[in-house]
Short mmCIF file of C-alpha atoms and ligand atoms in Angstrom, two decimals:
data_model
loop_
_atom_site.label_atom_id
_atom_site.label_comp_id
_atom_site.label_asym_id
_atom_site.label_seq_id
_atom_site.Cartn_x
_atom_site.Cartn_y
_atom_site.Cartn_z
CA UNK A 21 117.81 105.80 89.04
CA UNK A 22 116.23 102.71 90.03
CA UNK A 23 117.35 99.12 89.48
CA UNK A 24 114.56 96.31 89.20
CA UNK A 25 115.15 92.68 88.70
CA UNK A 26 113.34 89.37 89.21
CA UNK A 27 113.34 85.92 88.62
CA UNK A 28 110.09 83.50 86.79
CA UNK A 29 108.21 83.78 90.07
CA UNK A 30 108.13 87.50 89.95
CA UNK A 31 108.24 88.24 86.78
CA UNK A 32 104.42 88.75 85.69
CA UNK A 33 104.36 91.48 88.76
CA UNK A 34 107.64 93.16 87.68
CA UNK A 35 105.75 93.89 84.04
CA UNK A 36 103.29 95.74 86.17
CA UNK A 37 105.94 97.43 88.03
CA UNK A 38 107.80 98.43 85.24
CA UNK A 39 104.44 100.12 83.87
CA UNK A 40 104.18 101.92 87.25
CA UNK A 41 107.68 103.37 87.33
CA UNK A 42 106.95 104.36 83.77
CA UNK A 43 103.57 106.50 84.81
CA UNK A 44 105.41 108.09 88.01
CA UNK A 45 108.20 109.14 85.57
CA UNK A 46 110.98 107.63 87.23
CA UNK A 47 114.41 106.60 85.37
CA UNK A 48 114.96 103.15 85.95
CA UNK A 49 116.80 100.15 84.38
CA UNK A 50 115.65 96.34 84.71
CA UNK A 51 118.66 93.82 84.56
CA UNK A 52 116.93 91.04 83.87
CA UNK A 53 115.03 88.24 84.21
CA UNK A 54 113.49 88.74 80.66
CA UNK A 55 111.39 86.00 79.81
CA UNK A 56 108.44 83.74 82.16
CA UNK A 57 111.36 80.84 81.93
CA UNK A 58 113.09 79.43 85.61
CA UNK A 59 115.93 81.03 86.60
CA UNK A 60 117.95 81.65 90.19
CA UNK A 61 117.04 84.24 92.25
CA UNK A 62 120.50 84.60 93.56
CA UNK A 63 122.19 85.74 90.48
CA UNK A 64 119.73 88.52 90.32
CA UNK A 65 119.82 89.62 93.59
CA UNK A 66 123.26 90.25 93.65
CA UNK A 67 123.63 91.39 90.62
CA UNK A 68 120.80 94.16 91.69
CA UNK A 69 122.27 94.70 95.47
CA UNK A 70 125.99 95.32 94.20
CA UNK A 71 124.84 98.18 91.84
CA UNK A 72 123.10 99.92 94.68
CA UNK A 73 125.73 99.67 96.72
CA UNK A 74 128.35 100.46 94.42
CA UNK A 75 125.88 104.06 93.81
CA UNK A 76 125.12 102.78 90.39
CA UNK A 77 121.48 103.10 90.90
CA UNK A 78 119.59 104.85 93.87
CA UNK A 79 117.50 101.86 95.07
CA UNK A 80 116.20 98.38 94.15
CA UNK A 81 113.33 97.01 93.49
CA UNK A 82 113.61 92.79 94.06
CA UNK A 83 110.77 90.29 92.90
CA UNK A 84 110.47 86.65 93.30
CA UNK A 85 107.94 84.25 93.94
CA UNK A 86 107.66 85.00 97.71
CA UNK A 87 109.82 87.97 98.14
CA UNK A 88 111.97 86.23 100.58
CA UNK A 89 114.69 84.57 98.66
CA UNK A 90 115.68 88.09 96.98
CA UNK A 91 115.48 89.23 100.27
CA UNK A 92 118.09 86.81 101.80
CA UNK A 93 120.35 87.04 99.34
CA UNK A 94 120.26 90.77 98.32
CA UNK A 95 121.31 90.99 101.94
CA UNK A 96 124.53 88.61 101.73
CA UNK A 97 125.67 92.09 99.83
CA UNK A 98 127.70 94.40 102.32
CA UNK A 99 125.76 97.39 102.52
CA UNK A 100 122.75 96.09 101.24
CA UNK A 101 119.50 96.83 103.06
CA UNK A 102 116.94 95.16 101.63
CA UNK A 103 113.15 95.04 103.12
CA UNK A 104 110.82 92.79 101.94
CA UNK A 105 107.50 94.24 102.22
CA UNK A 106 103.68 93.12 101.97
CA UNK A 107 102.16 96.26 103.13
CA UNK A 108 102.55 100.01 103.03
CA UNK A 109 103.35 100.86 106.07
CA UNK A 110 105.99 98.36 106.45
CA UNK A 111 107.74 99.77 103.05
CA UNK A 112 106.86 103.67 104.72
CA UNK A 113 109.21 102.24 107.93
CA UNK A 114 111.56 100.58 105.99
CA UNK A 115 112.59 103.97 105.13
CA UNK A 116 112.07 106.04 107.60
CA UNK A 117 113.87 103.81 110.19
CA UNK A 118 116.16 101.36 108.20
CA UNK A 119 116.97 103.42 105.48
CA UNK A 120 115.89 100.22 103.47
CA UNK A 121 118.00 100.31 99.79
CA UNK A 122 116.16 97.84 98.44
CA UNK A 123 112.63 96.41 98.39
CA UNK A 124 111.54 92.97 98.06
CA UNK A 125 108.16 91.52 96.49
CA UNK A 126 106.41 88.38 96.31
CA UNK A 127 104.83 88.00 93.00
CA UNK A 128 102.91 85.10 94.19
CA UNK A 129 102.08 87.03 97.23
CA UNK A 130 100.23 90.16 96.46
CA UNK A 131 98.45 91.85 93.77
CA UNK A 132 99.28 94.43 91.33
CA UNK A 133 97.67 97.62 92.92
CA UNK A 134 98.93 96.89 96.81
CA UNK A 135 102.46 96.01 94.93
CA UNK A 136 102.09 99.43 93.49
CA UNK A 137 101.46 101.27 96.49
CA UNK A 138 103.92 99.85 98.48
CA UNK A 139 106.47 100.89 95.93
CA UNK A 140 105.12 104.21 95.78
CA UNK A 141 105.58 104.46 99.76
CA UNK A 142 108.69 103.16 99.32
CA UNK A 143 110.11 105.49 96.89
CA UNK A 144 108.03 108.33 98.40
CA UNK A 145 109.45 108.29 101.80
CA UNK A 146 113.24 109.87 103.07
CA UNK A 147 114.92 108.16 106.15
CA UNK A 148 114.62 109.68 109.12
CA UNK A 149 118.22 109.55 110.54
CA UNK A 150 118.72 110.89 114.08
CA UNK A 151 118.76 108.15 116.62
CA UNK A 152 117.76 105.66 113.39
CA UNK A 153 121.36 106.45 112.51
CA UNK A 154 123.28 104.77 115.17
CA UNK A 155 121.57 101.63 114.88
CA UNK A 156 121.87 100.92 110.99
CA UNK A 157 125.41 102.05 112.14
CA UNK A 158 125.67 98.90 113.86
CA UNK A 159 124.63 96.26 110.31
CA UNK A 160 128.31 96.96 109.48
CA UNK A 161 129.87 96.53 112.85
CA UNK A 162 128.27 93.03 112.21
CA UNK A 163 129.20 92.18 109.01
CA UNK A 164 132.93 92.74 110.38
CA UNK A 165 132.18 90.31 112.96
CA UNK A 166 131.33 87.00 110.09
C1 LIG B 479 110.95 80.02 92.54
O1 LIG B 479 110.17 78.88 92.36
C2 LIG B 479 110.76 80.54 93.96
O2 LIG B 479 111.39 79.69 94.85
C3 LIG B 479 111.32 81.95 94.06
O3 LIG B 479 110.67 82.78 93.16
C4 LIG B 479 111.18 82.63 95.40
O4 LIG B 479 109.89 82.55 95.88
C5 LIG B 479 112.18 82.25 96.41
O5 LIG B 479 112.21 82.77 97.53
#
């Protein structure tokens, strides 16, 4: 199960995304925003990066005008890993490396059919663990350190 949320600035790509995730068949539930009107990232992003955490959903998918704001904040969430992504390799790595929870888009960035890809290489791809392992190990460590 698969979360998606976005704010004005990405919602016209989220409609797109939302068709994609329909074709691939995936379950998936989008919390919002609903309507082309302003809104703050923020509340979304949390909102999104709490529910993967918690295990409610699987992963996230995060759009805003530039990506990075959902980014920032979906990463103020202990235990978020959010990657925000403009190509497919960097959403394959996120993945294999980070074990990347969540994936962030810039709806003002990219187009529909690279946004599409990337998700699919996102979704497509397991993390690779091993040595990839210790390292993510250490995000927390961090996070007990602020
Ligand atoms: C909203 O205008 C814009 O700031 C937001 O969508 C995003 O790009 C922030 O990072």
């Amino acid at each position: 199960m698969i979360v998606v949320a976005s704010d004005h600035g990405g919602f016209a790509l989220k409609q797109e995304i939302l068709d994609h995730l329909r074709e691939r068949g995936e379950e998936f539930e989008d919390i919002g925003t609903y309507t082309p009107d302003s809104c703050d990232y923020p509340d979304y992003a949390e909102r999104a990066a709490r529910a993967v955490v918690a295990g409610t959903y699987e992963k996230g998918i995060l759009l805003c005008g530039t990506g990075i704001g959902m980014s920032i904040a979906a990463n103020k969430v202990r235990g978020a890993r959010c990657a925000l992504c403009f190509d497919g390799l960097s959403a394959e790595l996120c993945r294999q490396h980070n074990d990347a929870n969540l994936l962030a888009l810039g709806g003002r960035m990219i187009g529909p059919e690279l946004a599409k890809r990337i998700v699919d290489r996102f979704l497509d791809t397991e993390f690779l663990g091993g040595r990839h392992n210790r390292r993510i190990g250490k995000f927390p460590e961090i996070e007990s350190r602020n």
